[in-house]
């Protein structure tokens, strides 16, 4: 079946601009996670959704970052006033409710110039 | 604070040369330990979940083991296509996320 998909695969933007990154989870998965991965590092947790609500947003670095999941399926990660330090790969993962295994998408590579 | 440390950072093997990757962890209340494989430019691909000390899981040339302080990923007679970064992650009863190590970059030369 279809896995987790993310769009765009690459995004280049200028400092100060607004960007949106999209995640389509595996069908039927109610849990959705966003991570950020810098070069040479493991993924770092940003936010976790259970259904439509953000159950844990403790990993969001500051209030420029925001994520939504209005219908409990597709999620959008929004970054305002982008900074060069936001450049990274943004990964989305999903899992069944109560299941531990998280399945990752291919990621969106964000470059802020 | 929960910590996950992987070693070595990089490992170069000849095809057929077996070895092990290490993942040491310090967490309160381990809920599960996960191994993922990540190819360049791609997202992590799930390999194994281990839940309790003494547990072992195998898949082709890979075998994962778990103790109370660390996990090993044993690679038997590796092939060039096993070249990738191998990530270890832990999940605890206190957190919703997975805490990842920095990974081991494995290169298998023919």
JSON list of N, CA and C in Angstrom, two decimals, chain A residues 33 35 37 40-45 48 55-56 91 95 99-107 109, chain B residues 31 34 36 38 40-46 49 51 87 91 95-103:
[
{"chain": "A", "resi": 33, "resn": "UNK", "atom": "N", "xyz": [3.48, 12.47, 13.27]},
{"chain": "A", "resi": 33, "resn": "UNK", "atom": "CA", "xyz": [4.61, 13.12, 13.92]},
{"chain": "A", "resi": 33, "resn": "UNK", "atom": "C", "xyz": [5.40, 13.95, 12.91]},
{"chain": "A", "resi": 35, "resn": "UNK", "atom": "N", "xyz": [9.29, 15.61, 12.51]},
{"chain": "A", "resi": 35, "resn": "UNK", "atom": "CA", "xyz": [10.67, 15.65, 13.01]},
{"chain": "A", "resi": 35, "resn": "UNK", "atom": "C", "xyz": [11.48, 16.57, 12.10]},
{"chain": "A", "resi": 37, "resn": "UNK", "atom": "N", "xyz": [15.61, 17.02, 10.80]},
{"chain": "A", "resi": 37, "resn": "UNK", "atom": "CA", "xyz": [16.90, 16.34, 10.77]},
{"chain": "A", "resi": 37, "resn": "UNK", "atom": "C", "xyz": [17.95, 17.24, 10.14]},
{"chain": "A", "resi": 40, "resn": "UNK", "atom": "N", "xyz": [24.01, 14.99, 9.36]},
{"chain": "A", "resi": 40, "resn": "UNK", "atom": "CA", "xyz": [24.86, 14.21, 10.27]},
{"chain": "A", "resi": 40, "resn": "UNK", "atom": "C", "xyz": [24.24, 13.93, 11.62]},
{"chain": "A", "resi": 41, "resn": "UNK", "atom": "N", "xyz": [22.95, 14.28, 11.79]},
{"chain": "A", "resi": 41, "resn": "UNK", "atom": "CA", "xyz": [22.27, 14.06, 13.07]},
{"chain": "A", "resi": 41, "resn": "UNK", "atom": "C", "xyz": [21.06, 13.17, 12.88]},
{"chain": "A", "resi": 42, "resn": "UNK", "atom": "N", "xyz": [20.55, 12.62, 13.98]},
{"chain": "A", "resi": 42, "resn": "UNK", "atom": "CA", "xyz": [19.30, 11.89, 13.92]},
{"chain": "A", "resi": 42, "resn": "UNK", "atom": "C", "xyz": [18.13, 12.85, 13.93]},
{"chain": "A", "resi": 43, "resn": "UNK", "atom": "N", "xyz": [16.95, 12.38, 13.55]},
{"chain": "A", "resi": 43, "resn": "UNK", "atom": "CA", "xyz": [15.76, 13.24, 13.59]},
{"chain": "A", "resi": 43, "resn": "UNK", "atom": "C", "xyz": [15.46, 13.73, 14.99]},
{"chain": "A", "resi": 44, "resn": "UNK", "atom": "N", "xyz": [14.96, 14.98, 15.09]},
{"chain": "A", "resi": 44, "resn": "UNK", "atom": "CA", "xyz": [14.56, 15.57, 16.37]},
{"chain": "A", "resi": 44, "resn": "UNK", "atom": "C", "xyz": [13.06, 15.86, 16.33]},
{"chain": "A", "resi": 45, "resn": "UNK", "atom": "N", "xyz": [12.38, 15.47, 17.37]},
{"chain": "A", "resi": 45, "resn": "UNK", "atom": "CA", "xyz": [10.93, 15.60, 17.47]},
{"chain": "A", "resi": 45, "resn": "UNK", "atom": "C", "xyz": [10.48, 17.06, 17.46]},
{"chain": "A", "resi": 48, "resn": "UNK", "atom": "N", "xyz": [3.45, 16.12, 17.75]},
{"chain": "A", "resi": 48, "resn": "UNK", "atom": "CA", "xyz": [2.72, 14.87, 17.62]},
{"chain": "A", "resi": 48, "resn": "UNK", "atom": "C", "xyz": [1.22, 15.16, 17.61]},
{"chain": "A", "resi": 55, "resn": "UNK", "atom": "N", "xyz": [-1.31, 16.66, 20.30]},
{"chain": "A", "resi": 55, "resn": "UNK", "atom": "CA", "xyz": [-1.21, 16.08, 21.64]},
{"chain": "A", "resi": 55, "resn": "UNK", "atom": "C", "xyz": [0.07, 16.49, 22.35]},
{"chain": "A", "resi": 56, "resn": "UNK", "atom": "N", "xyz": [1.10, 16.84, 21.58]},
{"chain": "A", "resi": 56, "resn": "UNK", "atom": "CA", "xyz": [2.38, 17.20, 22.18]},
{"chain": "A", "resi": 56, "resn": "UNK", "atom": "C", "xyz": [3.14, 18.07, 21.19]},
{"chain": "A", "resi": 91, "resn": "UNK", "atom": "N", "xyz": [10.91, 15.77, 8.37]},
{"chain": "A", "resi": 91, "resn": "UNK", "atom": "CA", "xyz": [10.37, 14.42, 8.19]},
{"chain": "A", "resi": 91, "resn": "UNK", "atom": "C", "xyz": [9.02, 14.30, 8.87]},
{"chain": "A", "resi": 95, "resn": "UNK", "atom": "N", "xyz": [1.71, 6.50, 12.57]},
{"chain": "A", "resi": 95, "resn": "UNK", "atom": "CA", "xyz": [1.55, 5.18, 13.18]},
{"chain": "A", "resi": 95, "resn": "UNK", "atom": "C", "xyz": [0.09, 4.96, 13.56]},
{"chain": "A", "resi": 99, "resn": "UNK", "atom": "N", "xyz": [0.00, 1.80, 18.50]},
{"chain": "A", "resi": 99, "resn": "UNK", "atom": "CA", "xyz": [1.10, 1.02, 17.93]},
{"chain": "A", "resi": 99, "resn": "UNK", "atom": "C", "xyz": [2.37, 1.84, 18.03]},
{"chain": "A", "resi": 100, "resn": "UNK", "atom": "N", "xyz": [3.49, 1.19, 18.27]},
{"chain": "A", "resi": 100, "resn": "UNK", "atom": "CA", "xyz": [4.74, 1.90, 18.49]},
{"chain": "A", "resi": 100, "resn": "UNK", "atom": "C", "xyz": [5.47, 2.25, 17.22]},
{"chain": "A", "resi": 101, "resn": "UNK", "atom": "N", "xyz": [5.33, 1.44, 16.17]},
{"chain": "A", "resi": 101, "resn": "UNK", "atom": "CA", "xyz": [6.17, 1.64, 15.00]},
{"chain": "A", "resi": 101, "resn": "UNK", "atom": "C", "xyz": [5.74, 2.87, 14.22]},
{"chain": "A", "resi": 102, "resn": "UNK", "atom": "N", "xyz": [6.67, 3.77, 13.99]},
{"chain": "A", "resi": 102, "resn": "UNK", "atom": "CA", "xyz": [6.43, 4.96, 13.18]},
{"chain": "A", "resi": 102, "resn": "UNK", "atom": "C", "xyz": [7.05, 4.75, 11.81]},
{"chain": "A", "resi": 103, "resn": "UNK", "atom": "N", "xyz": [6.27, 5.05, 10.78]},
{"chain": "A", "resi": 103, "resn": "UNK", "atom": "CA", "xyz": [6.75, 4.92, 9.41]},
{"chain": "A", "resi": 103, "resn": "UNK", "atom": "C", "xyz": [6.95, 6.31, 8.83]},
{"chain": "A", "resi": 104, "resn": "UNK", "atom": "N", "xyz": [8.14, 6.52, 8.27]},
{"chain": "A", "resi": 104, "resn": "UNK", "atom": "CA", "xyz": [8.54, 7.84, 7.82]},
{"chain": "A", "resi": 104, "resn": "UNK", "atom": "C", "xyz": [8.30, 8.07, 6.33]},
{"chain": "A", "resi": 105, "resn": "UNK", "atom": "N", "xyz": [8.06, 9.34, 6.01]},
{"chain": "A", "resi": 105, "resn": "UNK", "atom": "CA", "xyz": [8.04, 9.77, 4.63]},
{"chain": "A", "resi": 105, "resn": "UNK", "atom": "C", "xyz": [9.44, 10.10, 4.15]},
{"chain": "A", "resi": 106, "resn": "UNK", "atom": "N", "xyz": [9.58, 10.52, 2.89]},
{"chain": "A", "resi": 106, "resn": "UNK", "atom": "CA", "xyz": [10.89, 10.80, 2.31]},
{"chain": "A", "resi": 106, "resn": "UNK", "atom": "C", "xyz": [11.48, 12.11, 2.76]},
{"chain": "A", "resi": 107, "resn": "UNK", "atom": "N", "xyz": [10.66, 12.99, 3.36]},
{"chain": "A", "resi": 107, "resn": "UNK", "atom": "CA", "xyz": [11.17, 14.26, 3.85]},
{"chain": "A", "resi": 107, "resn": "UNK", "atom": "C", "xyz": [11.07, 15.39, 2.85]},
{"chain": "A", "resi": 109, "resn": "UNK", "atom": "N", "xyz": [13.31, 18.74, 1.94]},
{"chain": "A", "resi": 109, "resn": "UNK", "atom": "CA", "xyz": [14.59, 19.42, 2.18]},
{"chain": "A", "resi": 109, "resn": "UNK", "atom": "C", "xyz": [14.37, 20.91, 2.02]},
{"chain": "B", "resi": 31, "resn": "UNK", "atom": "N", "xyz": [10.08, 2.09, 26.68]},
{"chain": "B", "resi": 31, "resn": "UNK", "atom": "CA", "xyz": [8.87, 1.52, 26.11]},
{"chain": "B", "resi": 31, "resn": "UNK", "atom": "C", "xyz": [9.20, 0.69, 24.88]},
{"chain": "B", "resi": 34, "resn": "UNK", "atom": "N", "xyz": [14.14, 1.09, 18.80]},
{"chain": "B", "resi": 34, "resn": "UNK", "atom": "CA", "xyz": [13.88, 0.94, 17.37]},
{"chain": "B", "resi": 34, "resn": "UNK", "atom": "C", "xyz": [15.17, 1.08, 16.57]},
{"chain": "B", "resi": 36, "resn": "UNK", "atom": "N", "xyz": [16.36, 1.83, 12.58]},
{"chain": "B", "resi": 36, "resn": "UNK", "atom": "CA", "xyz": [15.96, 2.27, 11.25]},
{"chain": "B", "resi": 36, "resn": "UNK", "atom": "C", "xyz": [17.20, 2.31, 10.36]},
{"chain": "B", "resi": 38, "resn": "UNK", "atom": "N", "xyz": [18.65, 4.41, 6.97]},
{"chain": "B", "resi": 38, "resn": "UNK", "atom": "CA", "xyz": [18.39, 5.60, 6.17]},
{"chain": "B", "resi": 38, "resn": "UNK", "atom": "C", "xyz": [19.39, 5.69, 5.03]},
{"chain": "B", "resi": 40, "resn": "UNK", "atom": "N", "xyz": [20.88, 7.81, 1.68]},
{"chain": "B", "resi": 40, "resn": "UNK", "atom": "CA", "xyz": [21.04, 9.25, 1.39]},
{"chain": "B", "resi": 40, "resn": "UNK", "atom": "C", "xyz": [19.84, 9.82, 0.65]},
{"chain": "B", "resi": 41, "resn": "UNK", "atom": "N", "xyz": [19.34, 10.95, 1.14]},
{"chain": "B", "resi": 41, "resn": "UNK", "atom": "CA", "xyz": [18.23, 11.63, 0.48]},
{"chain": "B", "resi": 41, "resn": "UNK", "atom": "C", "xyz": [16.87, 11.00, 0.70]},
{"chain": "B", "resi": 42, "resn": "UNK", "atom": "N", "xyz": [16.80, 10.03, 1.62]},
{"chain": "B", "resi": 42, "resn": "UNK", "atom": "CA", "xyz": [15.52, 9.35, 1.87]},
{"chain": "B", "resi": 42, "resn": "UNK", "atom": "C", "xyz": [15.17, 9.39, 3.36]},
{"chain": "B", "resi": 43, "resn": "UNK", "atom": "N", "xyz": [13.91, 9.05, 3.65]},
{"chain": "B", "resi": 43, "resn": "UNK", "atom": "CA", "xyz": [13.49, 8.98, 5.04]},
{"chain": "B", "resi": 43, "resn": "UNK", "atom": "C", "xyz": [13.92, 7.67, 5.68]},
{"chain": "B", "resi": 44, "resn": "UNK", "atom": "N", "xyz": [13.95, 7.62, 7.02]},
{"chain": "B", "resi": 44, "resn": "UNK", "atom": "CA", "xyz": [14.30, 6.37, 7.71]},
{"chain": "B", "resi": 44, "resn": "UNK", "atom": "C", "xyz": [13.33, 5.25, 7.38]},
{"chain": "B", "resi": 45, "resn": "UNK", "atom": "N", "xyz": [13.88, 4.05, 7.20]},
{"chain": "B", "resi": 45, "resn": "UNK", "atom": "CA", "xyz": [13.10, 2.86, 6.89]},
{"chain": "B", "resi": 45, "resn": "UNK", "atom": "C", "xyz": [13.15, 1.94, 8.10]},
{"chain": "B", "resi": 46, "resn": "UNK", "atom": "N", "xyz": [11.98, 1.55, 8.60]},
{"chain": "B", "resi": 46, "resn": "UNK", "atom": "CA", "xyz": [11.89, 0.73, 9.81]},
{"chain": "B", "resi": 46, "resn": "UNK", "atom": "C", "xyz": [12.53, -0.64, 9.60]},
{"chain": "B", "resi": 49, "resn": "UNK", "atom": "N", "xyz": [11.83, -3.46, 16.15]},
{"chain": "B", "resi": 49, "resn": "UNK", "atom": "CA", "xyz": [11.47, -2.95, 17.46]},
{"chain": "B", "resi": 49, "resn": "UNK", "atom": "C", "xyz": [11.82, -4.01, 18.50]},
{"chain": "B", "resi": 51, "resn": "UNK", "atom": "N", "xyz": [11.58, -4.70, 22.80]},
{"chain": "B", "resi": 51, "resn": "UNK", "atom": "CA", "xyz": [10.83, -4.19, 23.94]},
{"chain": "B", "resi": 51, "resn": "UNK", "atom": "C", "xyz": [11.45, -4.52, 25.28]},
{"chain": "B", "resi": 87, "resn": "UNK", "atom": "N", "xyz": [20.12, 4.09, 12.20]},
{"chain": "B", "resi": 87, "resn": "UNK", "atom": "CA", "xyz": [19.67, 4.94, 13.30]},
{"chain": "B", "resi": 87, "resn": "UNK", "atom": "C", "xyz": [19.03, 4.09, 14.39]},
{"chain": "B", "resi": 91, "resn": "UNK", "atom": "N", "xyz": [11.85, 4.99, 22.80]},
{"chain": "B", "resi": 91, "resn": "UNK", "atom": "CA", "xyz": [10.60, 5.62, 23.20]},
{"chain": "B", "resi": 91, "resn": "UNK", "atom": "C", "xyz": [10.36, 5.23, 24.65]},
{"chain": "B", "resi": 95, "resn": "UNK", "atom": "N", "xyz": [7.16, 10.00, 27.28]},
{"chain": "B", "resi": 95, "resn": "UNK", "atom": "CA", "xyz": [7.17, 10.87, 26.12]},
{"chain": "B", "resi": 95, "resn": "UNK", "atom": "C", "xyz": [6.41, 10.26, 24.96]},
{"chain": "B", "resi": 96, "resn": "UNK", "atom": "N", "xyz": [5.94, 11.13, 24.09]},
{"chain": "B", "resi": 96, "resn": "UNK", "atom": "CA", "xyz": [5.24, 10.68, 22.89]},
{"chain": "B", "resi": 96, "resn": "UNK", "atom": "C", "xyz": [6.15, 10.50, 21.69]},
{"chain": "B", "resi": 97, "resn": "UNK", "atom": "N", "xyz": [7.35, 11.06, 21.78]},
{"chain": "B", "resi": 97, "resn": "UNK", "atom": "CA", "xyz": [8.22, 11.05, 20.61]},
{"chain": "B", "resi": 97, "resn": "UNK", "atom": "C", "xyz": [9.25, 9.93, 20.73]},
{"chain": "B", "resi": 98, "resn": "UNK", "atom": "N", "xyz": [10.03, 9.77, 19.69]},
{"chain": "B", "resi": 98, "resn": "UNK", "atom": "CA", "xyz": [11.19, 8.90, 19.72]},
{"chain": "B", "resi": 98, "resn": "UNK", "atom": "C", "xyz": [12.44, 9.78, 19.83]},
{"chain": "B", "resi": 99, "resn": "UNK", "atom": "N", "xyz": [13.39, 9.35, 20.66]},
{"chain": "B", "resi": 99, "resn": "UNK", "atom": "CA", "xyz": [14.67, 10.05, 20.81]},
{"chain": "B", "resi": 99, "resn": "UNK", "atom": "C", "xyz": [15.71, 9.27, 20.02]},
{"chain": "B", "resi": 100, "resn": "UNK", "atom": "N", "xyz": [16.29, 9.93, 19.00]},
{"chain": "B", "resi": 100, "resn": "UNK", "atom": "CA", "xyz": [17.23, 9.27, 18.11]},
{"chain": "B", "resi": 100, "resn": "UNK", "atom": "C", "xyz": [18.68, 9.50, 18.49]},
{"chain": "B", "resi": 101, "resn": "UNK", "atom": "N", "xyz": [19.52, 8.52, 18.17]},
{"chain": "B", "resi": 101, "resn": "UNK", "atom": "CA", "xyz": [20.95, 8.73, 18.18]},
{"chain": "B", "resi": 101, "resn": "UNK", "atom": "C", "xyz": [21.36, 9.40, 16.87]},
{"chain": "B", "resi": 102, "resn": "UNK", "atom": "N", "xyz": [22.64, 9.74, 16.76]},
{"chain": "B", "resi": 102, "resn": "UNK", "atom": "CA", "xyz": [23.14, 10.43, 15.57]},
{"chain": "B", "resi": 102, "resn": "UNK", "atom": "C", "xyz": [23.37, 9.48, 14.40]},
{"chain": "B", "resi": 103, "resn": "UNK", "atom": "N", "xyz": [23.35, 8.19, 14.66]},
{"chain": "B", "resi": 103, "resn": "UNK", "atom": "CA", "xyz": [23.49, 7.22, 13.59]},
{"chain": "B", "resi": 103, "resn": "UNK", "atom": "C", "xyz": [24.91, 6.72, 13.39]}
]
